[in-house]
Amino acid sequence: MSHEQELLVVGAGPAGLSAALAARSLGVEVTLIEADARDQERPGSRALFVHHETLARLERLSPGLGEKIAGFGVRWQVARTFYRGREVYARRYDTGPGSGHATGPGGRHGSGHDGEHGSEHDTGPGGGLPPYASLRQLDTERFLLDACRAAGVEPVWGARVNAVLPDPDGVTVRAGNGGEWRARYVIAADGARSAVRAALPIEMDGGRSSDYRVAVDLSGEDAGGAPAERHMHYRHPALDGRNLLIVPFTGGVQVDVQCRDPADGEALSDPDAVRRWLPKVVAPEQAERVLWVSRYPCLQRVATAFTDRHRRVLLAGEAAHLFAPLGARGMNSSIADAEAAATAVCLALHATGVARARGVVEDYDTVRRQAARHNRARVEGALRHLRAESARSRLAQAGAARLAPWLPRLGAWLDKAPYGPRGPITLRGGLY
Ligand SMILES: Cc1cc2nc3c(=O)[nH]c(=O)nc-3n(C[C@H](O)[C@H](O)[C@H](O)COP(=O)(O)OP(=O)(O)OC[C@H]3O[C@@H](n4cnc5c(N)ncnc54)[C@H](O)[C@@H]3O)c2cc1C
């Protein structure tokens, strides 16, 4: 066993890498352990969209990091909304440096003046950053890993944690490769199937919604230099009325289809089926550039506690919550958890007395669990909107689509609702 660490972070995904960076920025000694081998490829579609708040957060944790991610990611010039194949609304963006601000139809500035998914602008560090950047998660992770290395943190690779033993003074952690660590605090960032959470044990609350999605990533090299556009299709005629989202990222586009049920998802993701339907929704030459096809259920779960009874383990990221990807809350809120967890650990390490140290961790549990429940509720609202199960909501969408050319705010509603209903949100207060 190595000497007692101040902090051990389990999992080198976006949450774990960000937690390690945050810890280093606060002067906390940290070891990061990861189940995968170094340079192991991570296939599949995952998060694309990095919100402004996340860019600003990362810029704060590692100066230059938010700017690098923003510089690598793309922003679209136009977001178009279609209903039954007919364009009903277009939001244009100024994509110059430090911009990306939306303008409504006809070039008027939209009144909300917010980012793609409701981001608010930040005047703190990173105030010059764009509202968002779209890039593959593996690229975001590469930037995070580089920043960790620059901060002196190299993950311990190939260490799959299989035992976690918290006690009132700290935590003992063991991995399948024979490694053993002792730390005063542990941040569990080991993802959706968290072994740390299972060992404590902490339950997940919430279920699997009936929603099911198929995501196809396409390489964009053959897009013919067309400007990047985001397309939201309600009831796409070429897909028997299924909803469809097309999102550009650096190097390609992601086509995301809302399936009717798991069996529909299985049928649509079959390679032969993909070859049949894809050329009907993107340019035929682009349809030949399939990188990955992923199919996934929309899980909406939040851990019943974000800490153990000794207040020595803090759950962060998907170890603590799972959301359907609408609104890009998964990775973005995981990075927010990571910063909050590292800050709580730093405060607990310097707290005078056990009660204060426990109190800091309990505050983390309260604030981030509240944020996760808030995010889950917003995603649930987006899922309900897209399901449009009642005649009333179907009618509202059809009516908005018909009237949007004359009443752009109805088009704006169709444009934004798939990312979650809007409402008051305290970003700085930690709700995001
Ligand atoms: C198809 C899909 C699309 C998505 N789209 C979006 C999106 O558009 N926007 C968005 O914000 N989010 C999106 N997400 C969610 C996003 O990918 C996750 O929220 C994000 O990866 C969570 O980061 P994490 O670090 O918590 O977990 P992970 O990325 O899962 O990282 C966990 C890490 O822990 C390691 N690990 C696991 N078990 C152990 C163990 N026992 N010991 C040591 N290490 C371990 C893993 O190898 C991994 O490196 C999407 C997810 C999916 C599946």
mmCIF file with all atom_site columns, C-alpha atoms in Angstrom, residues 1-132:
data_model
loop_
_atom_site.group_PDB
_atom_site.id
_atom_site.type_symbol
_atom_site.label_atom_id
_atom_site.label_alt_id
_atom_site.label_comp_id
_atom_site.label_asym_id
_atom_site.label_entity_id
_atom_site.label_seq_id
_atom_site.pdbx_PDB_ins_code
_atom_site.Cartn_x
_atom_site.Cartn_y
_atom_site.Cartn_z
_atom_site.occupancy
_atom_site.B_iso_or_equiv
_atom_site.pdbx_formal_charge
_atom_site.auth_seq_id
_atom_site.auth_comp_id
_atom_site.auth_asym_id
_atom_site.auth_atom_id
_atom_site.pdbx_PDB_model_num
ATOM 1   C CA . MET A 1 1   ? 0.000   0.000  0.000   1.00 0.00 ? 1   MET A CA 1
ATOM 2   C CA . SER A 1 2   ? 1.279   3.510  -0.835  1.00 0.00 ? 2   SER A CA 1
ATOM 3   C CA . HIS A 1 3   ? 1.335   6.273  1.828   1.00 0.00 ? 3   HIS A CA 1
ATOM 4   C CA . GLU A 1 4   ? -1.991  7.831  2.788   1.00 0.00 ? 4   GLU A CA 1
ATOM 5   C CA . GLN A 1 5   ? -3.134  10.196 0.030   1.00 0.00 ? 5   GLN A CA 1
ATOM 6   C CA . GLU A 1 6   ? -5.228  13.273 0.649   1.00 0.00 ? 6   GLU A CA 1
ATOM 7   C CA . LEU A 1 7   ? -7.492  12.346 -2.247  1.00 0.00 ? 7   LEU A CA 1
ATOM 8   C CA . LEU A 1 8   ? -7.976  9.352  -4.492  1.00 0.00 ? 8   LEU A CA 1
ATOM 9   C CA . VAL A 1 9   ? -10.104 9.810  -7.607  1.00 0.00 ? 9   VAL A CA 1
ATOM 10  C CA . VAL A 1 10  ? -11.504 6.620  -9.156  1.00 0.00 ? 10  VAL A CA 1
ATOM 11  C CA . GLY A 1 11  ? -12.174 6.808  -12.918 1.00 0.00 ? 11  GLY A CA 1
ATOM 12  C CA . ALA A 1 12  ? -10.490 8.927  -15.588 1.00 0.00 ? 12  ALA A CA 1
ATOM 13  C CA . GLY A 1 13  ? -13.563 9.948  -17.611 1.00 0.00 ? 13  GLY A CA 1
ATOM 14  C CA . PRO A 1 14  ? -14.610 13.603 -17.821 1.00 0.00 ? 14  PRO A CA 1
ATOM 15  C CA . ALA A 1 15  ? -15.658 13.709 -14.143 1.00 0.00 ? 15  ALA A CA 1
ATOM 16  C CA . GLY A 1 16  ? -12.511 12.047 -12.773 1.00 0.00 ? 16  GLY A CA 1
ATOM 17  C CA . LEU A 1 17  ? -10.097 14.025 -14.937 1.00 0.00 ? 17  LEU A CA 1
ATOM 18  C CA . SER A 1 18  ? -11.859 17.268 -13.995 1.00 0.00 ? 18  SER A CA 1
ATOM 19  C CA . ALA A 1 19  ? -11.875 16.326 -10.300 1.00 0.00 ? 19  ALA A CA 1
ATOM 20  C CA . ALA A 1 20  ? -8.125  15.677 -10.435 1.00 0.00 ? 20  ALA A CA 1
ATOM 21  C CA . LEU A 1 21  ? -7.553  19.013 -12.173 1.00 0.00 ? 21  LEU A CA 1
ATOM 22  C CA . ALA A 1 22  ? -9.740  20.836 -9.648  1.00 0.00 ? 22  ALA A CA 1
ATOM 23  C CA . ALA A 1 23  ? -7.886  19.180 -6.773  1.00 0.00 ? 23  ALA A CA 1
ATOM 24  C CA . ARG A 1 24  ? -4.509  20.223 -8.192  1.00 0.00 ? 24  ARG A CA 1
ATOM 25  C CA . SER A 1 25  ? -5.744  23.775 -8.723  1.00 0.00 ? 25  SER A CA 1
ATOM 26  C CA . LEU A 1 26  ? -6.604  23.853 -4.999  1.00 0.00 ? 26  LEU A CA 1
ATOM 27  C CA . GLY A 1 27  ? -3.267  22.386 -3.937  1.00 0.00 ? 27  GLY A CA 1
ATOM 28  C CA . VAL A 1 28  ? -4.722  19.014 -2.909  1.00 0.00 ? 28  VAL A CA 1
ATOM 29  C CA . GLU A 1 29  ? -2.479  15.973 -3.363  1.00 0.00 ? 29  GLU A CA 1
ATOM 30  C CA . VAL A 1 30  ? -4.320  13.578 -5.673  1.00 0.00 ? 30  VAL A CA 1
ATOM 31  C CA . THR A 1 31  ? -3.950  10.123 -7.212  1.00 0.00 ? 31  THR A CA 1
ATOM 32  C CA . LEU A 1 32  ? -6.175  9.182  -10.149 1.00 0.00 ? 32  LEU A CA 1
ATOM 33  C CA . ILE A 1 33  ? -6.803  5.525  -10.920 1.00 0.00 ? 33  ILE A CA 1
ATOM 34  C CA . GLU A 1 34  ? -8.420  4.143  -14.054 1.00 0.00 ? 34  GLU A CA 1
ATOM 35  C CA . ALA A 1 35  ? -9.617  0.655  -15.010 1.00 0.00 ? 35  ALA A CA 1
ATOM 36  C CA . ASP A 1 36  ? -8.706  0.951  -18.698 1.00 0.00 ? 36  ASP A CA 1
ATOM 37  C CA . ALA A 1 37  ? -5.226  0.516  -20.055 1.00 0.00 ? 37  ALA A CA 1
ATOM 38  C CA . ARG A 1 38  ? -3.366  3.610  -21.229 1.00 0.00 ? 38  ARG A CA 1
ATOM 39  C CA . ASP A 1 39  ? -4.337  4.518  -24.823 1.00 0.00 ? 39  ASP A CA 1
ATOM 40  C CA . GLN A 1 40  ? -7.278  2.101  -24.828 1.00 0.00 ? 40  GLN A CA 1
ATOM 41  C CA . GLU A 1 41  ? -9.696  3.242  -27.519 1.00 0.00 ? 41  GLU A CA 1
ATOM 42  C CA . ARG A 1 42  ? -13.189 4.209  -26.307 1.00 0.00 ? 42  ARG A CA 1
ATOM 43  C CA . PRO A 1 43  ? -15.583 3.554  -29.151 1.00 0.00 ? 43  PRO A CA 1
ATOM 44  C CA . GLY A 1 44  ? -19.130 4.809  -29.448 1.00 0.00 ? 44  GLY A CA 1
ATOM 45  C CA . SER A 1 45  ? -21.004 8.074  -29.551 1.00 0.00 ? 45  SER A CA 1
ATOM 46  C CA . ARG A 1 46  ? -21.139 10.018 -26.357 1.00 0.00 ? 46  ARG A CA 1
ATOM 47  C CA . ALA A 1 47  ? -21.265 13.662 -25.320 1.00 0.00 ? 47  ALA A CA 1
ATOM 48  C CA . LEU A 1 48  ? -20.632 16.282 -27.993 1.00 0.00 ? 48  LEU A CA 1
ATOM 49  C CA . PHE A 1 49  ? -21.822 19.514 -26.547 1.00 0.00 ? 49  PHE A CA 1
ATOM 50  C CA . VAL A 1 50  ? -19.712 21.474 -24.037 1.00 0.00 ? 50  VAL A CA 1
ATOM 51  C CA . HIS A 1 51  ? -21.648 24.374 -22.546 1.00 0.00 ? 51  HIS A CA 1
ATOM 52  C CA . HIS A 1 52  ? -20.199 27.820 -21.950 1.00 0.00 ? 52  HIS A CA 1
ATOM 53  C CA . GLU A 1 53  ? -20.344 27.277 -18.183 1.00 0.00 ? 53  GLU A CA 1
ATOM 54  C CA . THR A 1 54  ? -18.248 24.133 -18.557 1.00 0.00 ? 54  THR A CA 1
ATOM 55  C CA . LEU A 1 55  ? -15.710 25.881 -20.783 1.00 0.00 ? 55  LEU A CA 1
ATOM 56  C CA . ALA A 1 56  ? -15.450 28.668 -18.193 1.00 0.00 ? 56  ALA A CA 1
ATOM 57  C CA . ARG A 1 57  ? -15.154 26.128 -15.380 1.00 0.00 ? 57  ARG A CA 1
ATOM 58  C CA . LEU A 1 58  ? -12.331 24.289 -17.126 1.00 0.00 ? 58  LEU A CA 1
ATOM 59  C CA . GLU A 1 59  ? -10.611 27.564 -17.943 1.00 0.00 ? 59  GLU A CA 1
ATOM 60  C CA . ARG A 1 60  ? -10.686 28.340 -14.229 1.00 0.00 ? 60  ARG A CA 1
ATOM 61  C CA . LEU A 1 61  ? -9.278  24.936 -13.279 1.00 0.00 ? 61  LEU A CA 1
ATOM 62  C CA . SER A 1 62  ? -6.549  25.007 -15.893 1.00 0.00 ? 62  SER A CA 1
ATOM 63  C CA . PRO A 1 63  ? -5.928  28.338 -17.649 1.00 0.00 ? 63  PRO A CA 1
ATOM 64  C CA . GLY A 1 64  ? -6.095  27.869 -21.417 1.00 0.00 ? 64  GLY A CA 1
ATOM 65  C CA . LEU A 1 65  ? -8.053  24.587 -21.272 1.00 0.00 ? 65  LEU A CA 1
ATOM 66  C CA . GLY A 1 66  ? -11.489 26.092 -21.935 1.00 0.00 ? 66  GLY A CA 1
ATOM 67  C CA . GLU A 1 67  ? -10.023 28.085 -24.805 1.00 0.00 ? 67  GLU A CA 1
ATOM 68  C CA . LYS A 1 68  ? -8.399  24.993 -26.333 1.00 0.00 ? 68  LYS A CA 1
ATOM 69  C CA . ILE A 1 69  ? -11.635 23.019 -26.220 1.00 0.00 ? 69  ILE A CA 1
ATOM 70  C CA . ALA A 1 70  ? -13.588 25.984 -27.582 1.00 0.00 ? 70  ALA A CA 1
ATOM 71  C CA . GLY A 1 71  ? -11.017 26.417 -30.363 1.00 0.00 ? 71  GLY A CA 1
ATOM 72  C CA . PHE A 1 72  ? -11.205 22.771 -31.380 1.00 0.00 ? 72  PHE A CA 1
ATOM 73  C CA . GLY A 1 73  ? -14.985 22.423 -31.198 1.00 0.00 ? 73  GLY A CA 1
ATOM 74  C CA . VAL A 1 74  ? -17.389 23.692 -33.846 1.00 0.00 ? 74  VAL A CA 1
ATOM 75  C CA . ARG A 1 75  ? -20.324 26.054 -33.573 1.00 0.00 ? 75  ARG A CA 1
ATOM 76  C CA . TRP A 1 76  ? -23.074 26.074 -36.129 1.00 0.00 ? 76  TRP A CA 1
ATOM 77  C CA . GLN A 1 77  ? -24.068 29.059 -38.191 1.00 0.00 ? 77  GLN A CA 1
ATOM 78  C CA . VAL A 1 78  ? -27.699 28.035 -38.389 1.00 0.00 ? 78  VAL A CA 1
ATOM 79  C CA . ALA A 1 79  ? -30.034 25.908 -36.284 1.00 0.00 ? 79  ALA A CA 1
ATOM 80  C CA . ARG A 1 80  ? -33.026 24.856 -38.380 1.00 0.00 ? 80  ARG A CA 1
ATOM 81  C CA . THR A 1 81  ? -36.282 23.338 -37.177 1.00 0.00 ? 81  THR A CA 1
ATOM 82  C CA . PHE A 1 82  ? -38.400 21.217 -39.526 1.00 0.00 ? 82  PHE A CA 1
ATOM 83  C CA . TYR A 1 83  ? -41.906 19.830 -39.140 1.00 0.00 ? 83  TYR A CA 1
ATOM 84  C CA . ARG A 1 84  ? -42.891 16.918 -41.390 1.00 0.00 ? 84  ARG A CA 1
ATOM 85  C CA . GLY A 1 85  ? -39.955 17.809 -43.644 1.00 0.00 ? 85  GLY A CA 1
ATOM 86  C CA . ARG A 1 86  ? -40.817 21.507 -43.993 1.00 0.00 ? 86  ARG A CA 1
ATOM 87  C CA . GLU A 1 87  ? -38.533 24.142 -42.491 1.00 0.00 ? 87  GLU A CA 1
ATOM 88  C CA . VAL A 1 88  ? -40.484 26.242 -39.994 1.00 0.00 ? 88  VAL A CA 1
ATOM 89  C CA . TYR A 1 89  ? -37.782 28.162 -38.119 1.00 0.00 ? 89  TYR A CA 1
ATOM 90  C CA . ALA A 1 90  ? -34.132 29.108 -38.432 1.00 0.00 ? 90  ALA A CA 1
ATOM 91  C CA . ARG A 1 91  ? -31.904 30.592 -35.779 1.00 0.00 ? 91  ARG A CA 1
ATOM 92  C CA . ARG A 1 92  ? -28.725 32.158 -37.131 1.00 0.00 ? 92  ARG A CA 1
ATOM 93  C CA . TYR A 1 93  ? -25.520 32.560 -35.209 1.00 0.00 ? 93  TYR A CA 1
ATOM 94  C CA . ASP A 1 94  ? -22.588 34.828 -35.453 1.00 0.00 ? 94  ASP A CA 1
ATOM 95  C CA . THR A 1 95  ? -19.769 32.288 -35.175 1.00 0.00 ? 95  THR A CA 1
ATOM 96  C CA . GLY A 1 96  ? -16.864 34.732 -34.952 1.00 0.00 ? 96  GLY A CA 1
ATOM 97  C CA . PRO A 1 97  ? -14.385 34.354 -32.088 1.00 0.00 ? 97  PRO A CA 1
ATOM 98  C CA . GLY A 1 98  ? -15.988 34.738 -28.683 1.00 0.00 ? 98  GLY A CA 1
ATOM 99  C CA . SER A 1 99  ? -19.433 34.825 -30.232 1.00 0.00 ? 99  SER A CA 1
ATOM 100 C CA . GLY A 1 100 ? -21.969 32.277 -31.353 1.00 0.00 ? 100 GLY A CA 1
ATOM 101 C CA . HIS A 1 101 ? -24.837 34.454 -30.263 1.00 0.00 ? 101 HIS A CA 1
ATOM 102 C CA . ALA A 1 102 ? -28.189 33.646 -31.742 1.00 0.00 ? 102 ALA A CA 1
ATOM 103 C CA . THR A 1 103 ? -30.075 35.926 -34.035 1.00 0.00 ? 103 THR A CA 1
ATOM 104 C CA . GLY A 1 104 ? -33.696 35.196 -34.847 1.00 0.00 ? 104 GLY A CA 1
ATOM 105 C CA . PRO A 1 105 ? -35.223 34.940 -38.304 1.00 0.00 ? 105 PRO A CA 1
ATOM 106 C CA . GLY A 1 106 ? -34.390 37.902 -40.477 1.00 0.00 ? 106 GLY A CA 1
ATOM 107 C CA . GLY A 1 107 ? -31.280 38.674 -38.479 1.00 0.00 ? 107 GLY A CA 1
ATOM 108 C CA . ARG A 1 108 ? -32.965 40.184 -35.427 1.00 0.00 ? 108 ARG A CA 1
ATOM 109 C CA . HIS A 1 109 ? -31.289 39.336 -32.164 1.00 0.00 ? 109 HIS A CA 1
ATOM 110 C CA . GLY A 1 110 ? -33.326 36.779 -30.259 1.00 0.00 ? 110 GLY A CA 1
ATOM 111 C CA . SER A 1 111 ? -34.658 38.245 -27.025 1.00 0.00 ? 111 SER A CA 1
ATOM 112 C CA . GLY A 1 112 ? -33.401 35.391 -24.877 1.00 0.00 ? 112 GLY A CA 1
ATOM 113 C CA . HIS A 1 113 ? -29.889 35.883 -26.195 1.00 0.00 ? 113 HIS A CA 1
ATOM 114 C CA . ASP A 1 114 ? -28.841 32.670 -24.600 1.00 0.00 ? 114 ASP A CA 1
ATOM 115 C CA . GLY A 1 115 ? -26.738 29.773 -25.714 1.00 0.00 ? 115 GLY A CA 1
ATOM 116 C CA . GLU A 1 116 ? -27.994 26.827 -27.698 1.00 0.00 ? 116 GLU A CA 1
ATOM 117 C CA . HIS A 1 117 ? -29.298 24.967 -24.684 1.00 0.00 ? 117 HIS A CA 1
ATOM 118 C CA . GLY A 1 118 ? -30.154 27.800 -22.366 1.00 0.00 ? 118 GLY A CA 1
ATOM 119 C CA . SER A 1 119 ? -26.620 28.698 -21.337 1.00 0.00 ? 119 SER A CA 1
ATOM 120 C CA . GLU A 1 120 ? -26.251 32.032 -19.652 1.00 0.00 ? 120 GLU A CA 1
ATOM 121 C CA . HIS A 1 121 ? -23.282 34.223 -20.244 1.00 0.00 ? 121 HIS A CA 1
ATOM 122 C CA . ASP A 1 122 ? -20.546 34.382 -17.704 1.00 0.00 ? 122 ASP A CA 1
ATOM 123 C CA . THR A 1 123 ? -18.609 37.475 -16.987 1.00 0.00 ? 123 THR A CA 1
ATOM 124 C CA . GLY A 1 124 ? -16.035 35.758 -14.772 1.00 0.00 ? 124 GLY A CA 1
ATOM 125 C CA . PRO A 1 125 ? -12.978 33.854 -15.978 1.00 0.00 ? 125 PRO A CA 1
ATOM 126 C CA . GLY A 1 126 ? -13.660 32.625 -19.494 1.00 0.00 ? 126 GLY A CA 1
ATOM 127 C CA . GLY A 1 127 ? -16.042 35.525 -20.192 1.00 0.00 ? 127 GLY A CA 1
ATOM 128 C CA . GLY A 1 128 ? -14.612 35.680 -23.739 1.00 0.00 ? 128 GLY A CA 1
ATOM 129 C CA . LEU A 1 129 ? -15.448 32.045 -24.379 1.00 0.00 ? 129 LEU A CA 1
ATOM 130 C CA . PRO A 1 130 ? -18.195 31.094 -26.836 1.00 0.00 ? 130 PRO A CA 1
ATOM 131 C CA . PRO A 1 131 ? -21.624 29.872 -25.667 1.00 0.00 ? 131 PRO A CA 1
ATOM 132 C CA . TYR A 1 132 ? -20.707 26.277 -26.500 1.00 0.00 ? 132 TYR A CA 1
#
